[in-house]
mmCIF file of C-alpha atoms and ligand atoms in Angstrom:
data_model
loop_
_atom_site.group_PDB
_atom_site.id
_atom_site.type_symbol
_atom_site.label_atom_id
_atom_site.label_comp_id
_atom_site.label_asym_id
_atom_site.label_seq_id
_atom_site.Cartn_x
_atom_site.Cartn_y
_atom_site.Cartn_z
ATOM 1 C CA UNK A 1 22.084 19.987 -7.081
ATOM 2 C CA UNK A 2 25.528 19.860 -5.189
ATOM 3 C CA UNK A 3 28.686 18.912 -6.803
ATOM 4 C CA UNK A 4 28.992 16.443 -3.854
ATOM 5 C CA UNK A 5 26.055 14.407 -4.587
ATOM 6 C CA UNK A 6 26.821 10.728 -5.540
ATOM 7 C CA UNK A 7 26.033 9.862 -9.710
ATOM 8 C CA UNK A 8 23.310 7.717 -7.700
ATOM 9 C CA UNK A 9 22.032 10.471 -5.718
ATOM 10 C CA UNK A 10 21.999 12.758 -9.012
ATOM 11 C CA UNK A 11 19.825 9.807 -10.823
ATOM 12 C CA UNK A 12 16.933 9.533 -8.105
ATOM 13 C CA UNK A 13 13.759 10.326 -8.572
ATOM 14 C CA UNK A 14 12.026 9.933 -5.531
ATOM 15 C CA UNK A 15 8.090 9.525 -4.593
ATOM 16 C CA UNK A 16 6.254 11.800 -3.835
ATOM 17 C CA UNK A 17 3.431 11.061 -1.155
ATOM 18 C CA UNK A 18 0.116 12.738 -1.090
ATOM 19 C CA UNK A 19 0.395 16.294 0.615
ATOM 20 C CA UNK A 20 -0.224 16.311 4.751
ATOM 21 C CA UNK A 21 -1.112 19.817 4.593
ATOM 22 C CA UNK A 22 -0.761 21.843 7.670
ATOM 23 C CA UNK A 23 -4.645 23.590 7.447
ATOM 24 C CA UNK A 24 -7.017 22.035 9.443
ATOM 25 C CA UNK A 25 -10.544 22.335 8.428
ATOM 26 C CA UNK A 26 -9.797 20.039 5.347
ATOM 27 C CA UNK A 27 -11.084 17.114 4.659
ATOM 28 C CA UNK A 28 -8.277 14.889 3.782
ATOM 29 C CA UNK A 29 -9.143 12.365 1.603
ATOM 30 C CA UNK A 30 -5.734 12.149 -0.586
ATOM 31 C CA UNK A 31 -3.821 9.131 1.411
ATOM 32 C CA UNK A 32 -6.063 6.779 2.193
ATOM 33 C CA UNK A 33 -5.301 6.849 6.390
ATOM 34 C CA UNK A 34 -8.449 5.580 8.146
ATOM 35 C CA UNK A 35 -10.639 8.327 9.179
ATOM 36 C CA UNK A 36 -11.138 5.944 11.941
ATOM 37 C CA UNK A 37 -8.797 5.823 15.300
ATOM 38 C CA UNK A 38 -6.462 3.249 15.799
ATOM 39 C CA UNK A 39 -8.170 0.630 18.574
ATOM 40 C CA UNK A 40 -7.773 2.063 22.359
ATOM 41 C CA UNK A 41 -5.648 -0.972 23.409
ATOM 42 C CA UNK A 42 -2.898 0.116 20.957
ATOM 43 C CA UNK A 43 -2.840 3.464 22.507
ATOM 44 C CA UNK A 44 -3.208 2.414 25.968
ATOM 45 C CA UNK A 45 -0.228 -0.179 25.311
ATOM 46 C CA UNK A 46 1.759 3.070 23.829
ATOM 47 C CA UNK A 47 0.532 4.958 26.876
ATOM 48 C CA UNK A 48 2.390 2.801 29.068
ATOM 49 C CA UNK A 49 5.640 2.050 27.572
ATOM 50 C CA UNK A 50 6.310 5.502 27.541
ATOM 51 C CA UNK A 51 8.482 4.986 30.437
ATOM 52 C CA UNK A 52 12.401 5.411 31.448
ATOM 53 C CA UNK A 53 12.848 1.901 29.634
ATOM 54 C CA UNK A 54 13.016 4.361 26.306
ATOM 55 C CA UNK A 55 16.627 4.829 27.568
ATOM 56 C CA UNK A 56 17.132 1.472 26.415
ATOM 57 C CA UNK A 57 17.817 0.340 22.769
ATOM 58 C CA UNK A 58 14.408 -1.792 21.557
ATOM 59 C CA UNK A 59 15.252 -5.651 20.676
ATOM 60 C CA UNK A 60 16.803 -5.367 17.517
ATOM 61 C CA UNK A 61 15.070 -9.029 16.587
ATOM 62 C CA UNK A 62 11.253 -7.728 17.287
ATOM 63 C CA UNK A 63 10.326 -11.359 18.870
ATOM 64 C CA UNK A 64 7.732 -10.281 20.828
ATOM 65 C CA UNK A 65 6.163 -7.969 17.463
ATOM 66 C CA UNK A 66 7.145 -10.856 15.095
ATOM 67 C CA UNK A 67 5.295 -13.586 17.665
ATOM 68 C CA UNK A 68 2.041 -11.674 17.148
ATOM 69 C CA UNK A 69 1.984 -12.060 13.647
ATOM 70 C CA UNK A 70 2.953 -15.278 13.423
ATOM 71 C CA UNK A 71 0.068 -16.180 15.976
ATOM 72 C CA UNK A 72 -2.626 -14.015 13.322
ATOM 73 C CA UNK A 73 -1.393 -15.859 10.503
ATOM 74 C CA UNK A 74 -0.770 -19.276 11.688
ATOM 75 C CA UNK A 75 2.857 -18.951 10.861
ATOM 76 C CA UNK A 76 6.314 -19.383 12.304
ATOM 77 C CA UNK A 77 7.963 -16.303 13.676
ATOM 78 C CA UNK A 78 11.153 -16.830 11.234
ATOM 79 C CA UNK A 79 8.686 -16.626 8.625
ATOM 80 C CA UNK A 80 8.077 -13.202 9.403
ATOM 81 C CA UNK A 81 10.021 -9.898 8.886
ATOM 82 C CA UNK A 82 9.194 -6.270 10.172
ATOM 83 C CA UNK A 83 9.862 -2.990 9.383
ATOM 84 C CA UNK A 84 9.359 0.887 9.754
ATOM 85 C CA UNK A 85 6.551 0.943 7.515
ATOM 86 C CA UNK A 86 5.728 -1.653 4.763
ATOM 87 C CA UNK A 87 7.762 0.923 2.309
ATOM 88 C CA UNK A 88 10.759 0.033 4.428
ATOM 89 C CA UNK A 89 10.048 -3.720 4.006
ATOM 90 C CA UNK A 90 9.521 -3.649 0.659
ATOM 91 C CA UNK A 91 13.040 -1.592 0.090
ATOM 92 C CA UNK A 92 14.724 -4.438 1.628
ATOM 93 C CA UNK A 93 12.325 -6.862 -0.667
ATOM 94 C CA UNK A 94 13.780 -4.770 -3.809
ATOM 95 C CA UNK A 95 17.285 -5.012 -2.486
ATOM 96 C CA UNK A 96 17.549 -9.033 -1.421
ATOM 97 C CA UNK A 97 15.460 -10.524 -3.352
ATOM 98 C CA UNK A 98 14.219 -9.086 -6.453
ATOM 99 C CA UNK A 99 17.628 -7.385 -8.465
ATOM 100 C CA UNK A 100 18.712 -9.939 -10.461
ATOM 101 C CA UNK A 101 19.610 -10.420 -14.290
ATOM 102 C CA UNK A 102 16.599 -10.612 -15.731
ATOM 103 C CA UNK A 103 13.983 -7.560 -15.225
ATOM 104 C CA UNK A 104 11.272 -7.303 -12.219
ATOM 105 C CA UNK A 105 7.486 -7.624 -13.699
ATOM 106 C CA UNK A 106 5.219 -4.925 -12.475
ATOM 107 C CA UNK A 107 2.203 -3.257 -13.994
ATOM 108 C CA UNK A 108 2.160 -0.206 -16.152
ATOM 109 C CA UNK A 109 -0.509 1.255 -13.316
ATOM 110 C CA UNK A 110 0.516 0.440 -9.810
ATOM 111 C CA UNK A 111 2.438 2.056 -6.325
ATOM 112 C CA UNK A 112 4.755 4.269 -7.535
ATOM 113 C CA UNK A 113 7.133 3.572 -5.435
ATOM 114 C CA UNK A 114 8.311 0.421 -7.327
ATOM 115 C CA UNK A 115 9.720 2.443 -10.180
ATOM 116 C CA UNK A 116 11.255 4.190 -6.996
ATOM 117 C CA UNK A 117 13.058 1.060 -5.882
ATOM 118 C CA UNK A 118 14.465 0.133 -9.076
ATOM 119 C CA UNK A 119 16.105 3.258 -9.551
ATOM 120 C CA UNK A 120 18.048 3.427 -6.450
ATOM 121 C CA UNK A 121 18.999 -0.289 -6.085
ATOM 122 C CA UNK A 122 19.955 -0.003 -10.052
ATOM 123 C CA UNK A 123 17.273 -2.956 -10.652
ATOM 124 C CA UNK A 124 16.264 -3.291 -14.111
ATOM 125 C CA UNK A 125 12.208 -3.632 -14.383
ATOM 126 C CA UNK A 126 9.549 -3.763 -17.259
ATOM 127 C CA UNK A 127 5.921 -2.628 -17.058
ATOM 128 C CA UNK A 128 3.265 -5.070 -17.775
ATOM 129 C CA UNK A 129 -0.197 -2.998 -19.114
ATOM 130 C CA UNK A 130 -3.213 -3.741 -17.369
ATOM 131 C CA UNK A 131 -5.584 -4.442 -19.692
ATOM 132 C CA UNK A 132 -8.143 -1.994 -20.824
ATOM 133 C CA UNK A 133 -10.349 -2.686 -17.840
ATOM 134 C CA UNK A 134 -7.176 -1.747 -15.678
ATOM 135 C CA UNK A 135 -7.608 -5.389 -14.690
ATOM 136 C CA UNK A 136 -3.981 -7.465 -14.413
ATOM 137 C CA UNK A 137 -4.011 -10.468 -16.472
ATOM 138 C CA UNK A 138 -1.588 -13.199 -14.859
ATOM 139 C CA UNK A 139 -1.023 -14.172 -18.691
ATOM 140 C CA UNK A 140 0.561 -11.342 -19.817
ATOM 141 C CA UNK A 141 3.131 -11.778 -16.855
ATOM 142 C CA UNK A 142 3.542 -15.913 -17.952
ATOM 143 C CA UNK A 143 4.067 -14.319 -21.256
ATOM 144 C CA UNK A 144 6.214 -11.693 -20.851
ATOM 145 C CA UNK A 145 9.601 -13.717 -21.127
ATOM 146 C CA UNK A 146 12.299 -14.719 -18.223
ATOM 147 C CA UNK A 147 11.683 -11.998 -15.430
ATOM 148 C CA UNK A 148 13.473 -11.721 -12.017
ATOM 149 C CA UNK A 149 10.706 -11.285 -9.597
ATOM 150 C CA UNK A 150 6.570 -10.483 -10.016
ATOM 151 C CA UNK A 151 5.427 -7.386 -7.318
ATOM 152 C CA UNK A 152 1.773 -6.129 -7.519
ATOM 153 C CA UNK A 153 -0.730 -4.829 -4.925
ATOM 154 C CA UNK A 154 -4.078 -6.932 -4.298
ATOM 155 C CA UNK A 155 -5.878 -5.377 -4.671
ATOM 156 C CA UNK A 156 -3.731 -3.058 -6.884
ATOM 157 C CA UNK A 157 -3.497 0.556 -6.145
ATOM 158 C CA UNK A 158 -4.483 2.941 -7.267
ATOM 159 C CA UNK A 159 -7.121 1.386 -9.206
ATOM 160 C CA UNK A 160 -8.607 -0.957 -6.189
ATOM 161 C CA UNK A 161 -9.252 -3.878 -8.424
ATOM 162 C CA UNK A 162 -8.327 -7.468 -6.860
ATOM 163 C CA UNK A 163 -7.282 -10.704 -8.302
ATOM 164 C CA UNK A 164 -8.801 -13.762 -7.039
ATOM 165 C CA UNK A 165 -6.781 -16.176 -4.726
ATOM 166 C CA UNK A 166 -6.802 -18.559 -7.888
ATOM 167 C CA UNK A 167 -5.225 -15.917 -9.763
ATOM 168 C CA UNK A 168 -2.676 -16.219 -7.561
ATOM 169 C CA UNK A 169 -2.379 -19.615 -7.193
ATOM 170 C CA UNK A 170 -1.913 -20.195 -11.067
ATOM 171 C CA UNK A 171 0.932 -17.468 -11.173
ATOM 172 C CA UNK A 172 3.119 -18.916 -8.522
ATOM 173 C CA UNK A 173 2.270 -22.338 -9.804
ATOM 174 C CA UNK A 174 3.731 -21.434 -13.032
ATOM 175 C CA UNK A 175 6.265 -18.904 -11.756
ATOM 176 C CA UNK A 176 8.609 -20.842 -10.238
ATOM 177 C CA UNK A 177 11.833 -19.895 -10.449
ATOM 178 C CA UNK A 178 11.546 -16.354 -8.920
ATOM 179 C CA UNK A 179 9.811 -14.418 -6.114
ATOM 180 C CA UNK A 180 6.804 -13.016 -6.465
ATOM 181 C CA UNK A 181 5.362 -10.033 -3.978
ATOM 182 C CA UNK A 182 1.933 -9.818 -3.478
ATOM 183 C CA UNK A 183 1.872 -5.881 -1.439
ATOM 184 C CA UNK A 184 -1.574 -6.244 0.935
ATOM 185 C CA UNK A 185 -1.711 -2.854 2.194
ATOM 186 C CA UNK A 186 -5.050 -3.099 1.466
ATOM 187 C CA UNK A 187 -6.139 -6.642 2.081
ATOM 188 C CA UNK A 188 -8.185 -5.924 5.398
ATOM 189 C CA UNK A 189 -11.142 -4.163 3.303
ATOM 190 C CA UNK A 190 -12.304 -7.012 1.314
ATOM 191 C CA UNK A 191 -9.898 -9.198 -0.257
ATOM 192 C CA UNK A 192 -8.152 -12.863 0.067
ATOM 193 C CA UNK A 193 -5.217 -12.655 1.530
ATOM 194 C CA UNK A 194 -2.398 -14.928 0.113
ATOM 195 C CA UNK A 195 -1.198 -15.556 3.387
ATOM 196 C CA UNK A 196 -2.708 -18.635 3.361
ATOM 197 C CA UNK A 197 -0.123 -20.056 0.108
ATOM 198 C CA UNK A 198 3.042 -19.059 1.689
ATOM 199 C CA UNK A 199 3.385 -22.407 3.031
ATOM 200 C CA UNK A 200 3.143 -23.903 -0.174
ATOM 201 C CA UNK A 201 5.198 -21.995 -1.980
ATOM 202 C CA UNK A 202 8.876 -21.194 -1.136
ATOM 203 C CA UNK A 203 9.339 -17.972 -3.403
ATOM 204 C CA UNK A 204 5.832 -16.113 -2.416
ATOM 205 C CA UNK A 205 6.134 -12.818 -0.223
ATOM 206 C CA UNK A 206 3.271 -10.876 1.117
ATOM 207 C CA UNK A 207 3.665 -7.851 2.509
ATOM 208 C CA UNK A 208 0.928 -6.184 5.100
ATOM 209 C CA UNK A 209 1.077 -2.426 6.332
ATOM 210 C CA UNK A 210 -0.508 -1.217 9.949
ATOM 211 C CA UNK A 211 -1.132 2.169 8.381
ATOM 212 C CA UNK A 212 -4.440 1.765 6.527
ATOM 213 C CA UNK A 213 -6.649 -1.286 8.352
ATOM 214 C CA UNK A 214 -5.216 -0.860 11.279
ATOM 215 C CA UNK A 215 -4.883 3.303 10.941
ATOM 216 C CA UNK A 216 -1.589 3.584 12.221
ATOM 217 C CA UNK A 217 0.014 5.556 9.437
ATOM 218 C CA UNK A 218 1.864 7.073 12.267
ATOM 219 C CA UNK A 219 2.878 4.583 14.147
ATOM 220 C CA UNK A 220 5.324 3.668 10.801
ATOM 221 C CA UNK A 221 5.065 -0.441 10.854
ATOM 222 C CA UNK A 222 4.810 -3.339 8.101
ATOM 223 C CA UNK A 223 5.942 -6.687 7.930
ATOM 224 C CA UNK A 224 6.891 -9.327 5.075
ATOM 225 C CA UNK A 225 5.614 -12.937 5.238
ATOM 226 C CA UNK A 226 6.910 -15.794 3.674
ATOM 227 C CA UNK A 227 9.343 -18.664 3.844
ATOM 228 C CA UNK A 228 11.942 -18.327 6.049
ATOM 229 C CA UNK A 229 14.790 -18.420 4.181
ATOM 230 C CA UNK A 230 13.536 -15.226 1.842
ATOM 231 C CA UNK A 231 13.251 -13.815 5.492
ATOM 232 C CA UNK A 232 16.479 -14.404 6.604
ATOM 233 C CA UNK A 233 17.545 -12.605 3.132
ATOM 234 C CA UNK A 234 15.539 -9.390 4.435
ATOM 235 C CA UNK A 235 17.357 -9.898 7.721
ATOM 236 C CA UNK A 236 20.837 -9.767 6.188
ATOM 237 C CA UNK A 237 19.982 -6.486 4.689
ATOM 238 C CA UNK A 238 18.323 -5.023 7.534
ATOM 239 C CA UNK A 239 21.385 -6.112 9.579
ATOM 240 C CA UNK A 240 23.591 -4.257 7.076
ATOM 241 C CA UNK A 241 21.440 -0.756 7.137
ATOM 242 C CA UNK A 242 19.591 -0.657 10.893
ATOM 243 C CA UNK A 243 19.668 -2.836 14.004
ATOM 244 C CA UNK A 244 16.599 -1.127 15.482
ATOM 245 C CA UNK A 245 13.814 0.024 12.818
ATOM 246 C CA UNK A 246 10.620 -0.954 15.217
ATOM 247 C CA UNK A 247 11.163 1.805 18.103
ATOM 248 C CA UNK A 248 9.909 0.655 21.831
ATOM 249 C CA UNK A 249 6.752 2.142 21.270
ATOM 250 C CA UNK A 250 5.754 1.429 17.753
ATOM 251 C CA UNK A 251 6.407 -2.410 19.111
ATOM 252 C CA UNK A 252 4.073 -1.900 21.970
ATOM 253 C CA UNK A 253 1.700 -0.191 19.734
ATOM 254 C CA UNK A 254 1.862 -2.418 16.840
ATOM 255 C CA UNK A 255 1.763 -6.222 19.016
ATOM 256 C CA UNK A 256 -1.703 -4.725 20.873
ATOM 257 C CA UNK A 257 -3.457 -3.746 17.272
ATOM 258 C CA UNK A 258 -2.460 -6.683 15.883
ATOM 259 C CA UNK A 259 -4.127 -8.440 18.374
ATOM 260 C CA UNK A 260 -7.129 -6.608 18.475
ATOM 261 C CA UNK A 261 -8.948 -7.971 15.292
ATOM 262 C CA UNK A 262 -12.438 -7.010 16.537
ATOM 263 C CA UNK A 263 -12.073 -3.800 16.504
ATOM 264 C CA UNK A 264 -10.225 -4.290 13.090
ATOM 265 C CA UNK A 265 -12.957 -6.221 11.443
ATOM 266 C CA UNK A 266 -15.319 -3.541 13.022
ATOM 267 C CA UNK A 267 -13.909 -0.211 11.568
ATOM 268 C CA UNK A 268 -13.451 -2.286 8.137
ATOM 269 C CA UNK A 269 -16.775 -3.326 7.784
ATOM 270 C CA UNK A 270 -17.473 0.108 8.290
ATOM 271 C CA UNK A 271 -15.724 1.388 5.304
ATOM 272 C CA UNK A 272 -16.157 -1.343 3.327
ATOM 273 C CA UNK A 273 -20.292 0.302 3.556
ATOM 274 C CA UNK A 274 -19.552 3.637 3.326
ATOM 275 C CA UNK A 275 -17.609 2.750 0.058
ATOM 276 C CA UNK A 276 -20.779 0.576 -1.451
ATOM 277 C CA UNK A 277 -22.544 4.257 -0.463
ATOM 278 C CA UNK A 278 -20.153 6.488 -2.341
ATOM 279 C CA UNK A 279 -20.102 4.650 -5.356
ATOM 280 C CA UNK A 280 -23.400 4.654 -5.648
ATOM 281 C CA UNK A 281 -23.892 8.185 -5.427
ATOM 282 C CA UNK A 282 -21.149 9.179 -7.166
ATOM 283 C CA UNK A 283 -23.111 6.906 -10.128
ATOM 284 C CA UNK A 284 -26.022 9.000 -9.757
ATOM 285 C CA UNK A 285 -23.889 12.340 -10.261
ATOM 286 C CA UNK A 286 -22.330 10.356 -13.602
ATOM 287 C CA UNK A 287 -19.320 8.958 -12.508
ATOM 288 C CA UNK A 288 -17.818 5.856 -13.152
ATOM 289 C CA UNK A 289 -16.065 3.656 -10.947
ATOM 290 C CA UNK A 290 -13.646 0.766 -11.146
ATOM 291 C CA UNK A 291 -14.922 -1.779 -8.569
ATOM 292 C CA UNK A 292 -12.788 -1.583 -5.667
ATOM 293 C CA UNK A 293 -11.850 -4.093 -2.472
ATOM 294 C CA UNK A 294 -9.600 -1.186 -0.889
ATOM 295 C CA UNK A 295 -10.550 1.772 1.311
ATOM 296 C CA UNK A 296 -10.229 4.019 -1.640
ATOM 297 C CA UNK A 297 -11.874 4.535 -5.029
ATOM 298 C CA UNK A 298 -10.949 5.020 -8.800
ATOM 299 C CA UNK A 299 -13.315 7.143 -10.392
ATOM 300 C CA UNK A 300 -13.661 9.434 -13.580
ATOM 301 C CA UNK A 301 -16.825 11.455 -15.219
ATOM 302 C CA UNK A 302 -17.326 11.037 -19.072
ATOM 303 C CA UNK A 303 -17.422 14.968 -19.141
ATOM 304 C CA UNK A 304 -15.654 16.603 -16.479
ATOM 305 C CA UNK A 305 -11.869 16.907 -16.668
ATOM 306 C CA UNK A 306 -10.316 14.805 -13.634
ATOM 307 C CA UNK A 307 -7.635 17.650 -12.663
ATOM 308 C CA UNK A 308 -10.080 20.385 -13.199
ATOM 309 C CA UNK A 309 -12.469 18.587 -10.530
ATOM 310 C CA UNK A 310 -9.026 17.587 -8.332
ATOM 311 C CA UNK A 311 -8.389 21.433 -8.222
ATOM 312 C CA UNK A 312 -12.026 22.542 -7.911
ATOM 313 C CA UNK A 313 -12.323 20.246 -4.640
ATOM 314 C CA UNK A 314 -8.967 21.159 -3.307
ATOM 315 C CA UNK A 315 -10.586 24.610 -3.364
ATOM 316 C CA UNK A 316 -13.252 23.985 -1.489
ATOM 317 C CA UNK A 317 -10.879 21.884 0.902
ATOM 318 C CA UNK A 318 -11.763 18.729 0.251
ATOM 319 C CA UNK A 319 -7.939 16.887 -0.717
ATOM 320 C CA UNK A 320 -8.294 14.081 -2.920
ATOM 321 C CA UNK A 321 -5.578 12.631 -4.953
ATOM 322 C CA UNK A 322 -4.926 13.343 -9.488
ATOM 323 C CA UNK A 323 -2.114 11.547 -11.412
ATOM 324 C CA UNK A 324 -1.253 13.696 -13.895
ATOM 325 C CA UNK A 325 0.334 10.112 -15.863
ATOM 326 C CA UNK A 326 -1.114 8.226 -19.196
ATOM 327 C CA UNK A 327 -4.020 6.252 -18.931
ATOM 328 C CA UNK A 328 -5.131 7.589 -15.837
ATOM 329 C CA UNK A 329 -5.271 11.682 -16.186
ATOM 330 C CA UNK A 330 -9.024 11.602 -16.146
ATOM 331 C CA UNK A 331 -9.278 9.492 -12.771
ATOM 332 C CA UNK A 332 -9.441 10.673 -8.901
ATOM 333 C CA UNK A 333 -8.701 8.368 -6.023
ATOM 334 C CA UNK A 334 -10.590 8.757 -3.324
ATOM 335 C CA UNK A 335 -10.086 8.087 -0.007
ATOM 336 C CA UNK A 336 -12.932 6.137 1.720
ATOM 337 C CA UNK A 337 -13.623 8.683 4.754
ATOM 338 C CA UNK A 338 -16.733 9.190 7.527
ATOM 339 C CA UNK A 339 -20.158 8.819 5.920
ATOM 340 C CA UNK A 340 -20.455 12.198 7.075
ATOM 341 C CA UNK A 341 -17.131 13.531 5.370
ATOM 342 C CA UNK A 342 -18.269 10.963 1.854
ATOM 343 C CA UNK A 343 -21.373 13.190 1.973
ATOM 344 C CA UNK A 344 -19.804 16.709 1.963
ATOM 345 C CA UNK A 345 -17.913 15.397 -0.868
ATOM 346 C CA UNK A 346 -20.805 14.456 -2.648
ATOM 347 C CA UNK A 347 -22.465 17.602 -1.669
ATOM 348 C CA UNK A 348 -19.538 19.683 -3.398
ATOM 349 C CA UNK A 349 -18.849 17.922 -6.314
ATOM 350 C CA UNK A 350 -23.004 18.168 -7.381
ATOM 351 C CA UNK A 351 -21.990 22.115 -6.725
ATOM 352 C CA UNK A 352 -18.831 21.691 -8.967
ATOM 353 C CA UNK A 353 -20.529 19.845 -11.387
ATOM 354 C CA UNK A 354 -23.745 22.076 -11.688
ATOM 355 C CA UNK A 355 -22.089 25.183 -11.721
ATOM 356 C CA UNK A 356 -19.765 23.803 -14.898
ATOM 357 C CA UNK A 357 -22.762 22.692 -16.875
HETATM 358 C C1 PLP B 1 0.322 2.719 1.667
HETATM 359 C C2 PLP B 1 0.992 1.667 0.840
HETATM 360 C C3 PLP B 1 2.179 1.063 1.254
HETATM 361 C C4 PLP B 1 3.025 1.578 2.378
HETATM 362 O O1 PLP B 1 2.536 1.553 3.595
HETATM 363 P P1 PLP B 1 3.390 1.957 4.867
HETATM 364 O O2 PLP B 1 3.296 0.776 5.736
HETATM 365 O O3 PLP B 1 2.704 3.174 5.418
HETATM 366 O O4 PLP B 1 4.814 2.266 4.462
HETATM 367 C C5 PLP B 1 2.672 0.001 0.510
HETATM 368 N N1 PLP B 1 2.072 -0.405 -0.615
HETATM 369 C C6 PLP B 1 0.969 0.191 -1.067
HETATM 370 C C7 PLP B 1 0.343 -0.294 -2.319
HETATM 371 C C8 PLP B 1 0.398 1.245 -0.363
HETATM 372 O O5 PLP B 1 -0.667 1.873 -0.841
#
């Protein structure tokens, strides 16, 4: 603490992501990055704009990134807006479009970055429990008085449950009157997209990330969807806080994976096995596990204590990830990794669970 720091600085309690430890031999199964490369074209496209145009700023405007997308989604470019990251995006989402008078909707068990958000743009939010299935109910939302904006992940994080597109269709049909954010980071492994509503309905936002389908965590790109005057809203902010977020390379990067949707279907199908796999095994050791659409599980065992078995795999270097929060103590999310790497983690948690018998 510095007596310099702002009252808003002093207030902030930022997220904390998963740890990207610096040891090697681990398997890292904590933040659910694809244990899969990104596709060749997006590093060949890198490759070769890693040339003495660098000197030059990028286009602040991202036509050329924004004109893919459109083209995936059957959209209009102005009804799409990029960022560094889908965090970034969704700080600008906070900022423009969801602080208003009456509180933000999200559920109890969700991102934790939201909470995040609200603190630092000073938005006022309250928490919607999922029900005791971890399942959200649209009703409770309907019924939970005036709100200024609805944001949830589908499917929701960290539980990997998904709503239905007519789930979603029946809350912006009787949410009108403010803007609800459906966050698809994890859309790609199983789950409608509501991309296909936004031109239907003026206050809908969806928001996609390149860092888990399209395994370009480092690559730092996301983009917001919707109609295109909530976009130009995102554009005023990002005008106001950084010309340039989507570097030269990230663009060149980012337009050749989002292009590439064989090799994105490919790698997801892949998962999308290896997941039916691991919860099946993971049954046969005892566990149970929330039915999940993501690249990452939600899983707890009846008798073993979920940080004690966080800590015994971290020991054996296997990093998965433990919210030490109510309601969800007992759970571990698990990344979806290799079959090979799913199997050593079966392996060591039948050690781990034999030995504590
Ligand atoms: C990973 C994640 C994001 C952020 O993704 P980036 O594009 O890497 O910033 C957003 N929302 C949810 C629910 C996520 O899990």
């Amino acid at each position: 603490m510095s007596r310099f720091w702002s009252k808003t600085v002093k207030g902030l309690t930022p997220y904390t992501p998963g740890e990207q430890p610096k040891i090697t031999n681990l398997i890292k199964l904590n933040t659910n990055e694809n244990p899969y490369g990104p596709s060749l074209k997006a590093i060949a496209a890198i490759a070769s704009a890693n040339n003495d145009s660098l000197r030059l700023y990028p286009p602040p405007d991202s036509e050329d990134l924004k004109a893919a997308i459109a083209t995936t989604y059957a959209l209009n470019p102005n009804q799409v807006f990029v960022g560094n990251g889908s965090d970034e995006v969704l700080a600008h989402i906070f900022q423009a479009l969801l602080k208003h008078e009456s509180p933000l909707l999200f559920p109890d068990i969700t991102y934790s970055f939201y909470p995040v958000y609200c603190k630092l743009y000073d938005i006022l939010f309250k928490l919607i429990p999922l029900d005791s299935g971890f399942s959200i109910q649209i009703e409770d939302f309907l019924n939970a008085g005036k709100n200024g904006g609805i944001i949830f992940p589908n499917p929701n994080a960290p539980t990997g449950l998904a709503l239905p597109l007519a789930a979603i269709r029946t809350l912006l049909e009787k949410n009108q009157n403010s803007v609800v954010v459906i966050d698809e980071a994890y859309v790609d492994f199983g789950t409608e997209s509501a991309t296909t509503l936004i031109t239907e309905f003026d206050n809908l936002i969806v928001t996609h990330s390149l860092s888990k389908s399209r395994a370009l965590a480092g690559l730092r790109i996301g983009y917001a969807m919707g109609h295109h005057e909530l976009i130009e809203g995102l554009e005023r902010v990002k005008n106001s806080f950084n010309s340039y977020p989507i570097d030269r390379l990230a663009s060149a990067g980012g337009i050749a994976a989002i292009k590439d949707e064989v090799y994105l279907k490919q790698i997801s199908l892949k998962i999308q096995s290896s997941r039916e796999k691991l919860v099946l095994a993971l049954q046969k050791l005892g566990f149970n596990t929330i039915p999940s659409t993501a690249n990452f599980i939600f899983t707890h065992h009846p008798i073993h204590d979920g940080k004690f078995l966080y800590q015994a795999l971290r020991d054996k270097n296997i990093l998965v990830r433990h919210f030490n929060l109510p309601r969800i103590d007992q759970y571990l999310r698990i990344t979806v990794g290799t079959d090979q790497e799913c199997e050593t983690l079966l392996l060591v948690l039948k050690e781990i669970l034999s030995s504590t018998n």
